[in-house]
Amino acid sequence: MGSTKFLSLLLLALLAISMLATEVSAGGYGAGSLKSSQCLGQCTRRCSKTQYRKPCMFFCQKCCRKCLCVPPGYYGNKQVCPCYNNWKTKRGGPKCP
């Protein structure tokens, strides 16, 4: 009986550690995952492959300051940052690159 209880606690502890490790390795993306001082670097990465670098940087930094989040990659993946994804222009288009 005692060894079953010990094994159950051990399994539960391993599961909790595994969940924590998965969350940490997710890359720190999501609303509020950045400090405003990190926006320039993240937007430089986000806008590095576009031919419209200047407007991309302007709007990316504006969105980052508001949302404290920049999606991973160079394009897409906006579902990771709901604020970044849902902020629209007056015409209903995406505000954030």
A tleap script that builds the chain and sets N, CA, C and O, in Angstrom:
source leaprc.protein.ff14SB
mol = sequence {
  NMET GLY SER THR LYS PHE LEU SER LEU LEU
  LEU LEU ALA LEU LEU ALA ILE SER MET LEU
  ALA THR GLU VAL SER ALA GLY GLY TYR GLY
  ALA GLY SER LEU LYS SER SER GLN CYS LEU
  GLY GLN CYS THR ARG ARG CYS SER LYS THR
  GLN TYR ARG LYS PRO CYS MET PHE PHE CYS
  GLN LYS CYS CYS ARG LYS CYS LEU CYS VAL
  PRO PRO GLY TYR TYR GLY ASN LYS GLN VAL
  CYS PRO CYS TYR ASN ASN TRP LYS THR LYS
  ARG GLY GLY PRO LYS CYS CPRO
}
set mol.1.N position { 0.824 -1.197 0.000 }
set mol.1.CA position { 0.000 0.000 0.000 }
set mol.1.C position { 0.870 1.264 0.000 }
set mol.1.O position { 0.583 2.226 -0.712 }
set mol.2.N position { 1.943 1.246 0.814 }
set mol.2.CA position { 2.822 2.400 0.912 }
set mol.2.C position { 3.569 2.661 -0.381 }
set mol.2.O position { 3.769 3.812 -0.769 }
set mol.3.N position { 3.985 1.580 -1.054 }
set mol.3.CA position { 4.725 1.759 -2.304 }
set mol.3.C position { 3.818 2.259 -3.423 }
set mol.3.O position { 4.281 2.976 -4.310 }
set mol.4.N position { 2.538 1.898 -3.402 }
set mol.4.CA position { 1.587 2.393 -4.397 }
set mol.4.C position { 1.383 3.894 -4.236 }
set mol.4.O position { 1.312 4.637 -5.215 }
set mol.5.N position { 1.290 4.319 -2.988 }
set mol.5.CA position { 1.118 5.751 -2.707 }
set mol.5.C position { 2.354 6.529 -3.165 }
set mol.5.O position { 2.239 7.607 -3.748 }
set mol.6.N position { 3.542 5.966 -2.892 }
set mol.6.CA position { 4.788 6.606 -3.299 }
set mol.6.C position { 4.878 6.710 -4.822 }
set mol.6.O position { 5.247 7.759 -5.349 }
set mol.7.N position { 4.550 5.645 -5.520 }
set mol.7.CA position { 4.590 5.656 -6.978 }
set mol.7.C position { 3.593 6.656 -7.560 }
set mol.7.O position { 3.882 7.321 -8.555 }
set mol.8.N position { 2.421 6.759 -6.936 }
set mol.8.CA position { 1.421 7.729 -7.399 }
set mol.8.C position { 1.934 9.156 -7.246 }
set mol.8.O position { 1.785 9.974 -8.154 }
set mol.9.N position { 2.537 9.452 -6.101 }
set mol.9.CA position { 3.088 10.790 -5.875 }
set mol.9.C position { 4.249 11.078 -6.827 }
set mol.9.O position { 4.382 12.192 -7.332 }
set mol.10.N position { 5.079 10.077 -7.066 }
set mol.10.CA position { 6.197 10.245 -7.986 }
set mol.10.C position { 5.693 10.528 -9.406 }
set mol.10.O position { 6.209 11.415 -10.086 }
set mol.11.N position { 4.695 9.779 -9.841 }
set mol.11.CA position { 4.114 9.989 -11.165 }
set mol.11.C position { 3.487 11.377 -11.283 }
set mol.11.O position { 3.642 12.049 -12.303 }
set mol.12.N position { 2.789 11.797 -10.254 }
set mol.12.CA position { 2.170 13.123 -10.242 }
set mol.12.C position { 3.241 14.222 -10.311 }
set mol.12.O position { 3.081 15.209 -11.029 }
set mol.13.N position { 4.325 14.043 -9.562 }
set mol.13.CA position { 5.417 15.027 -9.577 }
set mol.13.C position { 6.065 15.099 -10.955 }
set mol.13.O position { 6.355 16.189 -11.449 }
set mol.14.N position { 6.291 13.952 -11.573 }
set mol.14.CA position { 6.883 13.941 -12.918 }
set mol.14.C position { 5.966 14.604 -13.938 }
set mol.14.O position { 6.435 15.318 -14.825 }
set mol.15.N position { 4.678 14.376 -13.818 }
set mol.15.CA position { 3.713 15.015 -14.712 }
set mol.15.C position { 3.738 16.537 -14.547 }
set mol.15.O position { 3.718 17.272 -15.534 }
set mol.16.N position { 3.781 17.002 -13.300 }
set mol.16.CA position { 3.820 18.448 -13.040 }
set mol.16.C position { 5.101 19.067 -13.608 }
set mol.16.O position { 5.056 20.146 -14.199 }
set mol.17.N position { 6.229 18.399 -13.434 }
set mol.17.CA position { 7.503 18.899 -13.960 }
set mol.17.C position { 7.471 18.925 -15.481 }
set mol.17.O position { 7.973 19.865 -16.098 }
set mol.18.N position { 6.891 17.910 -16.082 }
set mol.18.CA position { 6.781 17.858 -17.537 }
set mol.18.C position { 5.936 19.010 -18.074 }
set mol.18.O position { 6.294 19.618 -19.083 }
set mol.19.N position { 4.828 19.314 -17.417 }
set mol.19.CA position { 3.962 20.417 -17.848 }
set mol.19.C position { 4.688 21.743 -17.719 }
set mol.19.O position { 4.575 22.600 -18.595 }
set mol.20.N position { 5.429 21.919 -16.643 }
set mol.20.CA position { 6.178 23.153 -16.434 }
set mol.20.C position { 7.260 23.307 -17.503 }
set mol.20.O position { 7.447 24.400 -18.036 }
set mol.21.N position { 7.966 22.236 -17.818 }
set mol.21.CA position { 9.015 22.287 -18.840 }
set mol.21.C position { 8.426 22.615 -20.211 }
set mol.21.O position { 9.044 23.348 -20.983 }
set mol.22.N position { 7.260 22.094 -20.522 }
set mol.22.CA position { 6.601 22.379 -21.793 }
set mol.22.C position { 6.238 23.853 -21.882 }
set mol.22.O position { 6.408 24.477 -22.930 }
set mol.23.N position { 5.741 24.403 -20.793 }
set mol.23.CA position { 5.357 25.813 -20.782 }
set mol.23.C position { 6.576 26.712 -20.946 }
set mol.23.O position { 6.512 27.711 -21.663 }
set mol.24.N position { 7.678 26.374 -20.295 }
set mol.24.CA position { 8.892 27.177 -20.383 }
set mol.24.C position { 9.482 27.104 -21.783 }
set mol.24.O position { 9.964 28.112 -22.300 }
set mol.25.N position { 9.452 25.921 -22.410 }
set mol.25.CA position { 10.056 25.772 -23.738 }
set mol.25.C position { 9.171 26.309 -24.853 }
set mol.25.O position { 9.570 26.257 -26.016 }
set mol.26.N position { 7.993 26.818 -24.545 }
set mol.26.CA position { 7.102 27.348 -25.568 }
set mol.26.C position { 7.632 28.646 -26.169 }
set mol.26.O position { 7.054 29.170 -27.121 }
set mol.27.N position { 8.730 29.168 -25.618 }
set mol.27.CA position { 9.370 30.319 -26.233 }
set mol.27.C position { 8.965 31.644 -25.621 }
set mol.27.O position { 9.431 32.688 -26.078 }
set mol.28.N position { 8.135 31.646 -24.627 }
set mol.28.CA position { 7.763 32.883 -23.973 }
set mol.28.C position { 6.900 33.787 -24.820 }
set mol.28.O position { 6.950 35.008 -24.666 }
set mol.29.N position { 6.112 33.221 -25.709 }
set mol.29.CA position { 5.210 34.017 -26.521 }
set mol.29.C position { 3.861 34.080 -25.847 }
set mol.29.O position { 3.508 33.214 -25.047 }
set mol.30.N position { 3.111 35.111 -26.177 }
set mol.30.CA position { 1.789 35.279 -25.605 }
set mol.30.C position { 1.666 36.660 -25.016 }
set mol.30.O position { 2.664 37.350 -24.809 }
set mol.31.N position { 0.452 37.058 -24.748 }
set mol.31.CA position { 0.183 38.403 -24.240 }
set mol.31.C position { 0.977 38.676 -22.969 }
set mol.31.O position { 0.966 37.878 -22.031 }
set mol.32.N position { 1.659 39.805 -22.952 }
set mol.32.CA position { 2.411 40.218 -21.774 }
set mol.32.C position { 3.720 39.486 -21.574 }
set mol.32.O position { 4.313 39.586 -20.500 }
set mol.33.N position { 4.190 38.755 -22.566 }
set mol.33.CA position { 5.414 37.975 -22.397 }
set mol.33.C position { 6.687 38.807 -22.579 }
set mol.33.O position { 7.783 38.327 -22.290 }
set mol.34.N position { 6.553 40.036 -23.052 }
set mol.34.CA position { 7.718 40.891 -23.285 }
set mol.34.C position { 7.679 42.114 -22.379 }
set mol.34.O position { 6.633 42.497 -21.855 }
set mol.35.N position { 8.847 42.711 -22.214 }
set mol.35.CA position { 8.948 44.040 -21.606 }
set mol.35.C position { 9.026 45.016 -22.767 }
set mol.35.O position { 9.472 44.651 -23.855 }
set mol.36.N position { 8.601 46.242 -22.548 }
set mol.36.CA position { 8.606 47.214 -23.653 }
set mol.36.C position { 10.007 47.439 -24.212 }
set mol.36.O position { 10.154 47.793 -25.382 }
set mol.37.N position { 11.032 47.241 -23.397 }
set mol.37.CA position { 12.411 47.406 -23.878 }
set mol.37.C position { 12.821 46.307 -24.855 }
set mol.37.O position { 13.820 46.462 -25.558 }
set mol.38.N position { 12.077 45.201 -24.919 }
set mol.38.CA position { 12.389 44.104 -25.826 }
set mol.38.C position { 11.707 44.247 -27.186 }
set mol.38.O position { 11.981 43.467 -28.098 }
set mol.39.N position { 10.834 45.224 -27.330 }
set mol.39.CA position { 10.053 45.365 -28.559 }
set mol.39.C position { 10.923 45.614 -29.783 }
set mol.39.O position { 10.673 45.027 -30.836 }
set mol.40.N position { 11.931 46.462 -29.678 }
set mol.40.CA position { 12.764 46.780 -30.832 }
set mol.40.C position { 13.420 45.525 -31.407 }
set mol.40.O position { 13.385 45.309 -32.618 }
set mol.41.N position { 14.005 44.714 -30.563 }
set mol.41.CA position { 14.659 43.496 -31.026 }
set mol.41.C position { 13.685 42.496 -31.643 }
set mol.41.O position { 13.976 41.890 -32.675 }
set mol.42.N position { 12.531 42.329 -31.007 }
set mol.42.CA position { 11.540 41.388 -31.522 }
set mol.42.C position { 10.944 41.876 -32.840 }
set mol.42.O position { 10.685 41.075 -33.739 }
set mol.43.N position { 10.726 43.181 -32.959 }
set mol.43.CA position { 10.182 43.713 -34.212 }
set mol.43.C position { 11.227 43.691 -35.325 }
set mol.43.O position { 10.882 43.509 -36.492 }
set mol.44.N position { 12.489 43.874 -34.977 }
set mol.44.CA position { 13.556 43.758 -35.979 }
set mol.44.C position { 13.554 42.350 -36.557 }
set mol.44.O position { 13.686 42.175 -37.769 }
set mol.45.N position { 13.404 41.346 -35.699 }
set mol.45.CA position { 13.321 39.962 -36.159 }
set mol.45.C position { 12.078 39.755 -37.004 }
set mol.45.O position { 12.152 39.170 -38.085 }
set mol.46.N position { 10.932 40.229 -36.522 }
set mol.46.CA position { 9.650 40.017 -37.213 }
set mol.46.C position { 9.646 40.649 -38.604 }
set mol.46.O position { 9.098 40.074 -39.544 }
set mol.47.N position { 10.251 41.820 -38.738 }
set mol.47.CA position { 10.189 42.579 -39.991 }
set mol.47.C position { 11.416 42.384 -40.888 }
set mol.47.O position { 11.535 43.053 -41.914 }
set mol.48.N position { 12.312 41.494 -40.524 }
set mol.48.CA position { 13.573 41.368 -41.248 }
set mol.48.C position { 13.435 40.829 -42.674 }
set mol.48.O position { 14.333 41.041 -43.488 }
set mol.49.N position { 12.361 40.154 -42.991 }
set mol.49.CA position { 12.218 39.545 -44.323 }
set mol.49.C position { 11.253 40.291 -45.248 }
set mol.49.O position { 10.980 39.830 -46.356 }
set mol.50.N position { 10.738 41.433 -44.805 }
set mol.50.CA position { 9.776 42.161 -45.638 }
set mol.50.C position { 10.464 43.249 -46.452 }
set mol.50.O position { 11.503 43.777 -46.054 }
set mol.51.N position { 9.878 43.574 -47.583 }
set mol.51.CA position { 10.409 44.685 -48.371 }
set mol.51.C position { 9.869 46.016 -47.854 }
set mol.51.O position { 10.358 47.073 -48.250 }
set mol.52.N position { 8.874 45.977 -46.982 }
set mol.52.CA position { 8.267 47.180 -46.403 }
set mol.52.C position { 8.717 47.334 -44.957 }
set mol.52.O position { 7.892 47.410 -44.046 }
set mol.53.N position { 10.014 47.377 -44.753 }
set mol.53.CA position { 10.596 47.342 -43.414 }
set mol.53.C position { 10.174 48.520 -42.529 }
set mol.53.O position { 9.847 48.329 -41.358 }
set mol.54.N position { 10.179 49.730 -43.082 }
set mol.54.CA position { 9.887 50.911 -42.263 }
set mol.54.C position { 8.461 50.890 -41.697 }
set mol.54.O position { 8.295 51.046 -40.487 }
set mol.55.N position { 7.419 50.700 -42.537 }
set mol.55.CA position { 6.071 50.634 -41.950 }
set mol.55.C position { 5.883 49.399 -41.064 }
set mol.55.O position { 5.156 49.454 -40.072 }
set mol.56.N position { 6.531 48.298 -41.415 }
set mol.56.CA position { 6.433 47.100 -40.579 }
set mol.56.C position { 6.972 47.390 -39.185 }
set mol.56.O position { 6.335 47.053 -38.187 }
set mol.57.N position { 8.140 48.014 -39.112 }
set mol.57.CA position { 8.737 48.342 -37.812 }
set mol.57.C position { 7.874 49.320 -37.028 }
set mol.57.O position { 7.709 49.170 -35.817 }
set mol.58.N position { 7.321 50.321 -37.709 }
set mol.58.CA position { 6.481 51.309 -37.032 }
set mol.58.C position { 5.279 50.639 -36.369 }
set mol.58.O position { 5.026 50.838 -35.180 }
set mol.59.N position { 4.542 49.846 -37.143 }
set mol.59.CA position { 3.325 49.238 -36.602 }
set mol.59.C position { 3.638 48.093 -35.645 }
set mol.59.O position { 2.914 47.887 -34.672 }
set mol.60.N position { 4.696 47.357 -35.908 }
set mol.60.CA position { 5.074 46.276 -34.999 }
set mol.60.C position { 5.410 46.844 -33.617 }
set mol.60.O position { 4.967 46.312 -32.599 }
set mol.61.N position { 6.185 47.915 -33.588 }
set mol.61.CA position { 6.550 48.507 -32.295 }
set mol.61.C position { 5.336 49.103 -31.585 }
set mol.61.O position { 5.218 49.015 -30.362 }
set mol.62.N position { 4.439 49.708 -32.356 }
set mol.62.CA position { 3.208 50.251 -31.779 }
set mol.62.C position { 2.377 49.123 -31.150 }
set mol.62.O position { 1.872 49.258 -30.036 }
set mol.63.N position { 2.247 48.022 -31.875 }
set mol.63.CA position { 1.485 46.878 -31.381 }
set mol.63.C position { 2.177 46.229 -30.188 }
set mol.63.O position { 1.523 45.818 -29.229 }
set mol.64.N position { 3.493 46.140 -30.253 }
set mol.64.CA position { 4.244 45.527 -29.159 }
set mol.64.C position { 4.122 46.343 -27.878 }
set mol.64.O position { 3.971 45.778 -26.795 }
set mol.65.N position { 4.186 47.658 -27.992 }
set mol.65.CA position { 4.043 48.505 -26.804 }
set mol.65.C position { 2.674 48.325 -26.160 }
set mol.65.O position { 2.548 48.363 -24.936 }
set mol.66.N position { 1.650 48.129 -26.987 }
set mol.66.CA position { 0.294 47.954 -26.456 }
set mol.66.C position { 0.098 46.538 -25.906 }
set mol.66.O position { -0.445 46.363 -24.815 }
set mol.67.N position { 0.537 45.538 -26.659 }
set mol.67.CA position { 0.233 44.144 -26.330 }
set mol.67.C position { 1.332 43.442 -25.540 }
set mol.67.O position { 1.082 42.408 -24.920 }
set mol.68.N position { 2.548 43.993 -25.555 }
set mol.68.CA position { 3.713 43.366 -24.944 }
set mol.68.C position { 3.911 41.944 -25.457 }
set mol.68.O position { 4.199 41.017 -24.701 }
set mol.69.N position { 3.748 41.809 -26.765 }
set mol.69.CA position { 3.852 40.510 -27.411 }
set mol.69.C position { 4.143 40.716 -28.897 }
set mol.69.O position { 3.576 41.611 -29.523 }
set mol.70.N position { 5.026 39.888 -29.461 }
set mol.70.CA position { 5.273 39.840 -30.904 }
set mol.70.C position { 5.256 38.357 -31.274 }
set mol.70.O position { 5.979 37.568 -30.663 }
set mol.71.N position { 4.455 37.963 -32.252 }
set mol.71.CA position { 4.374 36.554 -32.610 }
set mol.71.C position { 5.718 36.000 -33.108 }
set mol.71.O position { 6.548 36.755 -33.616 }
set mol.72.N position { 5.929 34.701 -32.967 }
set mol.72.CA position { 7.158 34.098 -33.472 }
set mol.72.C position { 7.174 34.074 -34.995 }
set mol.72.O position { 6.123 34.103 -35.637 }
set mol.73.N position { 8.354 34.021 -35.559 }
set mol.73.CA position { 8.493 33.918 -37.011 }
set mol.73.C position { 8.418 35.271 -37.690 }
set mol.73.O position { 8.356 36.317 -37.043 }
set mol.74.N position { 8.427 35.218 -39.016 }
set mol.74.CA position { 8.448 36.434 -39.834 }
set mol.74.C position { 7.063 36.817 -40.334 }
set mol.74.O position { 6.826 37.961 -40.723 }
set mol.75.N position { 6.153 35.850 -40.320 }
set mol.75.CA position { 4.813 36.076 -40.869 }
set mol.75.C position { 3.855 35.102 -40.197 }
set mol.75.O position { 4.232 33.979 -39.863 }
set mol.76.N position { 2.616 35.538 -40.004 }
set mol.76.CA position { 1.614 34.642 -39.426 }
set mol.76.C position { 1.831 34.415 -37.939 }
set mol.76.O position { 2.427 35.250 -37.258 }
set mol.77.N position { 1.354 33.302 -37.445 }
set mol.77.CA position { 1.459 32.895 -36.039 }
set mol.77.C position { 0.810 33.890 -35.077 }
set mol.77.O position { 1.129 33.890 -33.888 }
set mol.78.N position { -0.087 34.733 -35.568 }
set mol.78.CA position { -0.677 35.772 -34.723 }
set mol.78.C position { -1.598 35.215 -33.646 }
set mol.78.O position { -1.898 35.910 -32.675 }
set mol.79.N position { -2.050 33.973 -33.799 }
set mol.79.CA position { -2.935 33.389 -32.810 }
set mol.79.C position { -2.250 33.271 -31.441 }
set mol.79.O position { -2.922 33.141 -30.418 }
set mol.80.N position { -0.933 33.315 -31.427 }
set mol.80.CA position { -0.177 33.241 -30.183 }
set mol.80.C position { -0.367 34.510 -29.358 }
set mol.80.O position { -0.295 34.466 -28.130 }
set mol.81.N position { -0.607 35.629 -30.014 }
set mol.81.CA position { -0.786 36.930 -29.348 }
set mol.81.C position { -2.169 37.487 -29.694 }
set mol.81.O position { -2.306 38.213 -30.678 }
set mol.82.N position { -3.181 37.166 -28.913 }
set mol.82.CA position { -4.540 37.603 -29.255 }
set mol.82.C position { -4.685 39.115 -29.415 }
set mol.82.O position { -5.368 39.565 -30.336 }
set mol.83.N position { -4.069 39.901 -28.555 }
set mol.83.CA position { -4.162 41.364 -28.652 }
set mol.83.C position { -3.576 41.823 -29.984 }
set mol.83.O position { -4.168 42.645 -30.684 }
set mol.84.N position { -2.424 41.290 -30.322 }
set mol.84.CA position { -1.723 41.621 -31.565 }
set mol.84.C position { -2.571 41.217 -32.766 }
set mol.84.O position { -2.624 41.931 -33.768 }
set mol.85.N position { -3.222 40.085 -32.659 }
set mol.85.CA position { -4.033 39.536 -33.744 }
set mol.85.C position { -5.349 40.291 -33.925 }
set mol.85.O position { -5.799 40.478 -35.055 }
set mol.86.N position { -5.966 40.722 -32.841 }
set mol.86.CA position { -7.316 41.291 -32.897 }
set mol.86.C position { -7.364 42.804 -33.070 }
set mol.86.O position { -8.445 43.362 -33.257 }
set mol.87.N position { -6.233 43.475 -33.014 }
set mol.87.CA position { -6.216 44.927 -33.191 }
set mol.87.C position { -6.352 45.219 -34.682 }
set mol.87.O position { -5.503 44.817 -35.477 }
set mol.88.N position { -7.421 45.920 -35.060 }
set mol.88.CA position { -7.742 46.158 -36.476 }
set mol.88.C position { -7.669 47.643 -36.823 }
set mol.88.O position { -7.747 48.501 -35.944 }
set mol.89.N position { -7.517 47.934 -38.120 }
set mol.89.CA position { -7.569 49.302 -38.621 }
set mol.89.C position { -9.032 49.737 -38.704 }
set mol.89.O position { -9.937 48.939 -38.459 }
set mol.90.N position { -9.257 50.991 -39.048 }
set mol.90.CA position { -10.619 51.498 -39.196 }
set mol.90.C position { -11.379 50.737 -40.287 }
set mol.90.O position { -12.601 50.602 -40.228 }
set mol.91.N position { -10.647 50.250 -41.266 }
set mol.91.CA position { -11.264 49.512 -42.373 }
set mol.91.C position { -11.444 48.030 -42.076 }
set mol.91.O position { -11.993 47.292 -42.894 }
set mol.92.N position { -10.983 47.592 -40.907 }
set mol.92.CA position { -11.162 46.199 -40.520 }
set mol.92.C position { -10.003 45.289 -40.850 }
set mol.92.O position { -10.057 44.091 -40.571 }
set mol.93.N position { -8.953 45.836 -41.441 }
set mol.93.CA position { -7.759 45.028 -41.744 }
set mol.93.C position { -6.869 44.895 -40.519 }
set mol.93.O position { -7.075 45.588 -39.522 }
set mol.94.N position { -5.888 44.019 -40.585 }
set mol.94.CA position { -4.980 43.844 -39.444 }
set mol.94.C position { -4.077 45.065 -39.252 }
set mol.94.O position { -3.493 45.571 -40.210 }
set mol.95.N position { -3.969 45.529 -38.018 }
set mol.95.CA position { -3.114 46.666 -37.721 }
set mol.95.C position { -1.668 46.222 -37.507 }
set mol.95.O position { -0.731 46.955 -37.823 }
set mol.96.N position { -1.504 45.047 -36.981 }
set mol.96.CA position { -0.173 44.578 -36.611 }
set mol.96.C position { 0.387 43.604 -37.654 }
set mol.96.O position { -0.315 42.704 -38.116 }
set mol.97.N position { 1.669 43.797 -38.020 }
set mol.97.CA position { 2.286 42.934 -39.055 }
set mol.97.C position { 2.616 41.538 -38.539 }
set mol.97.O position { 3.134 40.709 -39.288 }
savepdb mol mol.pdb
quit
